Amino acid sequence: AGGELEPPLPARPPAEFVPVFSAFRRMGRDLHESRAELESAQRRTTAVLRNVASAVIAVSNEGRVTIANPRAAALLGHEPAAGEPVGEAVGEPLAGVVTAFLNRSADEEEFDVEREGRQLHARLTRLARGGAVLTLDDVTEMARAQRVLAWGEMARQVAHEIKNPLTPIRLGVQHLRRAYSDARVDFEDVLDSNVTRILSEIDRLDEIARGFSRYGMAPAERLPAEPTDVAAVARDAVELERIGRDGTEWRIAGAAEPVLVAARGDELREVLINVLENARLAGASCVEVAIEANGKRVRVDVRDDGEGIASHLLPRIFEPHFSTRTSGSGLGLAISRQILEGWGGEIDIASEPGVGTVVSIHLRAA
């Protein structure tokens, strides 16, 4: 304990103490080798932490910093000191996530957080002897590049969608030109059929343009959420679908009393109608809307017995311009998710081909 790895033993001990002297000398050598290996490992760890591209911060069970590398200082704007509370070292909301992780039993957790205009990808890993390691990566440029690629792909898809209605419009106009100069043709009938077709395609173009404009709207341009009665909105959407008289049975539960959520009435109605319309177009014979309030969250489930969605298509269901049908712009669910996330809500889908689909909408209670 005092650093004397081997006591000053006589060179020639009494015979009965030879095994004890030998054991002390072996223990001294072992301790010396272990200390050398530990110091070497510490030097390697320090070198790795100093040069690694990620910010690494070790935190004790008590929520205090035990070690931090130089990259952490560069990313956080100050150098986290050993013994410093994690709240002072990384600030909110990172500190809250770290504290919650220390109080749970999970071994690992990943999440994204924004800090001072930078997009950070964080990973928490539990240490065997207690505490956790917080790893931070600056993915701002990567996220920006991904957004550029996504918008490029979306622009390509929009161009393709716009091209589709232009073809029948062109053909209709050419038909009108030929019919006008051909006396044998009943021009009024040709005019009526082609104008109907052209107006229909123009409406389709308008839908694509409005959907693209809505999807591309920045969050700051949207009106803030306000207390909205989701029960009243759901009843209105279901009544609207019942007018269709297409043989589908529409049910609603949990909507007898007002249920206030953070949303906007017109946009929430648009989201619900889009989900209900998808259920109807999936060939559902029965669609049920169920509203359930649970503390600070409200859940709206839309359950149908339609044809369902194949499992390999589910991961793409919220992609812009992706649709399981040949008609439609494919922006409905993408816009719905964007609207809901802007209010702090979520939407997820579970489906099984031949059984049906359940769309779950989660909203903050107001």
XYZ file of C-alpha atoms in Angstrom:
366
model
C 0.000 0.000 0.000
C 2.969 2.313 0.668
C 4.669 1.438 -2.601
C 7.130 -1.062 -1.059
C 6.480 -3.965 -3.371
C 9.067 -6.128 -1.606
C 10.102 -5.725 2.035
C 13.849 -5.660 2.916
C 14.232 -9.385 3.472
C 17.522 -11.044 4.558
C 19.357 -12.712 1.725
C 19.498 -15.978 3.634
C 16.279 -16.409 5.656
C 15.777 -19.192 8.171
C 14.841 -22.443 6.457
C 11.291 -22.477 7.790
C 10.651 -18.946 6.288
C 12.000 -19.685 2.773
C 8.473 -20.393 1.335
C 7.142 -17.177 2.872
C 10.056 -15.092 1.499
C 9.608 -16.669 -1.944
C 5.857 -15.931 -1.889
C 6.527 -12.261 -1.012
C 8.991 -11.946 -3.887
C 6.539 -13.551 -6.370
C 3.765 -11.286 -5.152
C 6.012 -8.240 -5.620
C 6.842 -9.253 -9.204
C 3.188 -9.920 -9.986
C 2.126 -6.546 -8.600
C 4.867 -4.797 -10.540
C 3.833 -6.500 -13.813
C 0.122 -5.807 -13.165
C 0.808 -2.147 -12.455
C 2.905 -1.868 -15.638
C 0.139 -3.497 -17.712
C -2.495 -1.231 -16.130
C -0.438 1.892 -16.848
C 0.100 0.717 -20.433
C -3.643 0.096 -20.858
C -4.410 3.529 -19.427
C -1.971 5.140 -21.869
C -3.595 3.289 -24.782
C -7.086 4.301 -23.620
C -5.994 7.921 -23.213
C -4.447 7.923 -26.686
C -7.614 6.439 -28.220
C -9.891 8.904 -26.420
C -7.651 11.815 -27.404
C -7.762 10.933 -31.105
C -11.210 9.442 -31.525
C -13.646 11.524 -33.610
C -16.505 11.073 -31.133
C -17.005 12.975 -27.900
C -16.750 10.500 -25.019
C -17.906 11.287 -21.470
C -17.943 8.708 -18.667
C -20.492 9.316 -15.907
C -20.717 7.674 -12.488
C -23.885 6.243 -10.950
C -24.160 9.469 -8.960
C -24.390 11.468 -12.191
C -20.907 12.999 -12.077
C -18.307 13.114 -14.847
C -15.377 10.739 -14.312
C -13.518 11.267 -17.594
C -13.986 13.218 -20.851
C -11.880 13.406 -24.002
C -10.777 16.609 -25.832
C -13.446 16.092 -28.521
C -16.113 16.449 -25.823
C -14.695 19.856 -24.888
C -14.725 20.957 -28.541
C -18.289 19.741 -29.112
C -19.786 21.065 -25.856
C -17.896 24.376 -25.844
C -16.188 23.747 -22.508
C -14.110 20.986 -20.931
C -16.118 18.706 -18.611
C -14.110 18.338 -15.393
C -13.887 15.167 -13.314
C -16.453 15.285 -10.526
C -18.606 17.879 -12.311
C -22.381 17.145 -12.283
C -23.534 15.872 -15.657
C -26.148 18.652 -15.822
C -23.413 21.302 -15.742
C -21.201 19.330 -18.125
C -23.635 18.635 -20.967
C -26.709 20.756 -20.142
C -30.329 19.938 -20.871
C -31.898 17.934 -22.444
C -28.858 15.625 -22.573
C -28.489 15.546 -18.796
C -32.120 14.481 -18.347
C -31.694 11.556 -20.737
C -28.457 10.461 -19.018
C -30.057 10.621 -15.554
C -33.082 8.636 -16.735
C -30.780 6.029 -18.304
C -28.807 5.642 -15.044
C -32.071 4.973 -13.200
C -33.161 2.270 -15.646
C -31.799 -1.201 -16.324
C -31.218 -0.875 -20.086
C -27.697 -1.649 -21.298
C -27.699 0.690 -24.290
C -29.733 3.528 -25.761
C -29.397 5.685 -28.880
C -31.111 8.995 -29.611
C -30.719 12.256 -31.521
C -30.625 15.709 -29.955
C -30.140 19.249 -31.206
C -27.691 21.519 -29.387
C -26.929 25.099 -30.400
C -27.952 24.484 -33.998
C -25.965 21.245 -34.286
C -27.534 17.847 -34.823
C -25.971 15.297 -32.448
C -26.324 11.521 -32.437
C -25.885 10.191 -28.899
C -25.301 6.708 -27.544
C -25.419 5.639 -23.890
C -23.708 2.396 -22.836
C -23.788 0.991 -19.309
C -20.486 0.126 -17.627
C -20.055 -3.213 -15.860
C -18.836 -1.570 -12.623
C -21.579 1.067 -12.596
C -22.144 4.315 -14.416
C -22.353 4.841 -18.156
C -20.476 6.199 -21.154
C -22.068 8.939 -23.266
C -20.823 9.092 -26.860
C -21.694 12.097 -29.029
C -21.239 12.431 -32.791
C -21.855 15.614 -34.749
C -24.044 14.500 -37.676
C -25.117 17.992 -38.781
C -23.413 17.804 -42.166
C -24.519 14.222 -42.676
C -28.121 15.131 -41.879
C -27.910 18.099 -44.241
C -26.535 15.880 -47.017
C -29.292 13.341 -46.408
C -31.918 16.099 -46.621
C -30.436 17.316 -49.908
C -30.533 13.776 -51.303
C -34.089 13.295 -50.024
C -35.288 16.533 -51.619
C -33.534 15.591 -54.856
C -35.286 12.232 -54.880
C -38.586 13.889 -54.026
C -38.151 16.427 -56.841
C -37.551 13.539 -59.245
C -40.694 11.779 -58.014
C -42.780 14.964 -58.268
C -41.541 15.507 -61.812
C -42.598 11.946 -62.628
C -46.013 12.487 -61.009
C -46.548 15.720 -62.973
C -45.539 14.031 -66.207
C -48.262 11.376 -65.876
C -51.263 13.769 -66.121
C -49.606 15.766 -68.912
C -49.743 12.826 -71.311
C -53.573 12.431 -71.325
C -53.937 16.242 -71.471
C -51.716 16.364 -74.575
C -53.542 13.453 -76.185
C -56.921 15.046 -75.436
C -55.908 18.360 -77.031
C -54.539 16.572 -80.097
C -57.806 14.630 -80.379
C -59.764 17.877 -80.209
C -57.633 19.383 -82.981
C -58.232 16.366 -85.258
C -61.956 16.267 -84.480
C -62.373 19.990 -85.199
C -61.064 19.589 -88.721
C -62.997 16.353 -89.404
C -66.587 17.037 -90.446
C -67.564 13.382 -90.004
C -67.000 13.504 -86.247
C -69.552 14.761 -83.703
C -67.334 17.504 -82.290
C -69.608 18.265 -79.315
C -69.325 14.700 -77.972
C -65.545 14.695 -78.483
C -65.281 18.110 -76.822
C -67.351 17.047 -73.822
C -65.431 13.784 -73.170
C -62.003 15.359 -73.651
C -62.739 18.443 -71.546
C -63.950 16.165 -68.721
C -60.738 14.126 -68.951
C -58.524 17.237 -69.134
C -60.224 18.861 -66.122
C -59.801 15.633 -64.157
C -56.075 15.572 -64.922
C -55.768 19.263 -64.009
C -57.363 18.472 -60.644
C -54.788 15.730 -60.209
C -51.979 18.173 -60.973
C -53.440 20.594 -58.441
C -53.524 17.860 -55.795
C -49.860 17.009 -56.454
C -48.823 20.669 -56.274
C -50.732 21.328 -53.044
C -49.419 18.149 -51.444
C -45.835 18.975 -52.356
C -46.251 22.530 -51.053
C -47.737 21.255 -47.781
C -44.985 18.696 -47.279
C -42.262 21.238 -47.996
C -43.599 23.785 -45.494
C -41.059 24.618 -42.782
C -42.133 23.870 -39.167
C -41.772 27.568 -38.278
C -44.386 28.438 -40.926
C -47.035 26.198 -39.360
C -49.577 27.543 -36.906
C -48.977 26.379 -33.309
C -51.043 23.621 -31.720
C -54.045 24.590 -29.605
C -56.542 22.674 -27.420
C -58.672 20.651 -29.847
C -61.476 18.172 -29.166
C -60.249 15.054 -30.974
C -63.558 13.282 -30.199
C -65.549 15.908 -32.114
C -63.090 15.835 -35.031
C -63.243 12.021 -35.173
C -67.073 12.012 -35.124
C -67.115 14.529 -37.973
C -64.636 12.498 -40.054
C -66.569 9.255 -39.526
C -69.895 10.905 -40.443
C -68.295 12.231 -43.617
C -67.171 8.715 -44.593
C -70.623 7.282 -43.849
C -72.102 9.545 -46.529
C -70.216 7.480 -49.112
C -72.730 4.590 -48.837
C -70.234 2.069 -50.187
C -71.215 -0.789 -47.858
C -68.448 -0.138 -45.331
C -69.483 -0.204 -41.655
C -68.042 2.715 -39.688
C -67.781 2.504 -35.888
C -66.458 4.920 -33.274
C -65.729 4.396 -29.568
C -64.546 6.665 -26.771
C -65.872 9.809 -28.446
C -68.965 10.468 -26.316
C -67.186 13.045 -24.137
C -64.755 15.821 -25.198
C -61.088 14.758 -25.303
C -58.731 17.727 -25.615
C -55.381 17.326 -27.361
C -52.657 19.677 -28.605
C -53.469 19.963 -32.326
C -55.310 22.073 -34.891
C -58.833 21.057 -35.822
C -58.651 21.402 -39.616
C -55.295 19.627 -39.920
C -56.278 16.847 -37.498
C -59.455 16.317 -39.531
C -57.317 16.054 -42.673
C -55.098 13.429 -41.018
C -58.063 11.318 -39.859
C -59.862 11.524 -43.197
C -56.688 10.452 -44.971
C -56.369 7.404 -42.684
C -60.068 6.529 -43.007
C -59.963 6.924 -46.773
C -56.968 4.576 -46.942
C -58.971 2.000 -44.985
C -61.936 2.330 -47.348
C -59.733 2.013 -50.444
C -58.129 -1.104 -48.918
C -61.511 -2.835 -49.304
C -62.425 -2.826 -45.609
C -65.934 -3.972 -44.719
C -65.636 -2.583 -41.189
C -63.578 0.343 -39.863
C -63.459 1.223 -36.157
C -62.077 4.408 -34.599
C -61.221 4.116 -30.882
C -60.113 7.046 -28.700
C -58.335 6.394 -25.399
C -56.948 9.006 -22.991
C -54.073 7.895 -20.773
C -52.668 10.661 -18.581
C -50.684 13.100 -20.678
C -51.194 11.153 -23.926
C -54.229 10.419 -26.076
C -54.294 7.504 -28.489
C -56.521 7.202 -31.553
C -56.612 3.756 -33.185
C -58.123 3.234 -36.629
C -58.639 -0.492 -37.176
C -59.841 -2.028 -40.443
C -60.292 -5.520 -41.898
C -59.036 -4.612 -45.370
C -56.452 -6.323 -47.530
C -53.540 -5.247 -45.313
C -49.983 -4.269 -46.223
C -47.112 -6.648 -46.946
C -44.381 -6.657 -44.272
C -41.635 -5.672 -46.730
C -43.616 -2.522 -47.666
C -44.305 -1.306 -44.113
C -40.867 0.362 -43.621
C -41.548 2.559 -46.685
C -45.140 3.458 -45.902
C -44.288 7.019 -44.738
C -41.944 7.812 -47.635
C -43.054 10.736 -49.839
C -44.705 9.574 -53.060
C -44.707 5.929 -51.988
C -48.091 4.284 -52.358
C -49.415 0.737 -52.438
C -52.020 1.903 -54.973
C -51.617 3.069 -58.554
C -53.733 6.188 -57.893
C -53.048 9.058 -55.500
C -50.025 11.255 -54.919
C -48.475 9.091 -52.178
C -48.055 12.144 -49.933
C -50.966 11.533 -47.551
C -49.206 9.555 -44.833
C -45.950 11.510 -45.207
C -47.814 14.789 -44.635
C -49.848 13.258 -41.791
C -46.711 12.176 -39.939
C -45.090 15.566 -40.449
C -48.181 17.345 -39.085
C -48.448 15.070 -36.040
C -44.741 15.288 -35.177
C -45.023 19.084 -35.328
C -47.496 18.835 -32.426
C -45.302 16.429 -30.457
C -47.356 13.429 -31.602
C -46.602 10.187 -33.420
C -48.168 7.789 -35.897
C -47.375 4.119 -36.448
C -48.906 1.319 -38.478
C -49.253 -2.413 -37.871
C -50.651 -4.565 -40.654
C -51.031 -8.160 -41.789
C -52.042 -9.098 -45.353
C -55.507 -10.625 -45.455
C -56.258 -9.602 -41.855
C -56.226 -5.803 -41.805
C -54.392 -2.725 -40.585
C -54.216 -0.729 -37.361
C -53.099 2.908 -37.558
C -52.234 4.367 -34.129
C -52.112 8.130 -33.665
C -50.556 9.399 -30.422
C -51.221 12.998 -29.336
C -50.340 15.150 -26.341
C -53.257 15.838 -24.030
C -54.143 19.520 -23.710
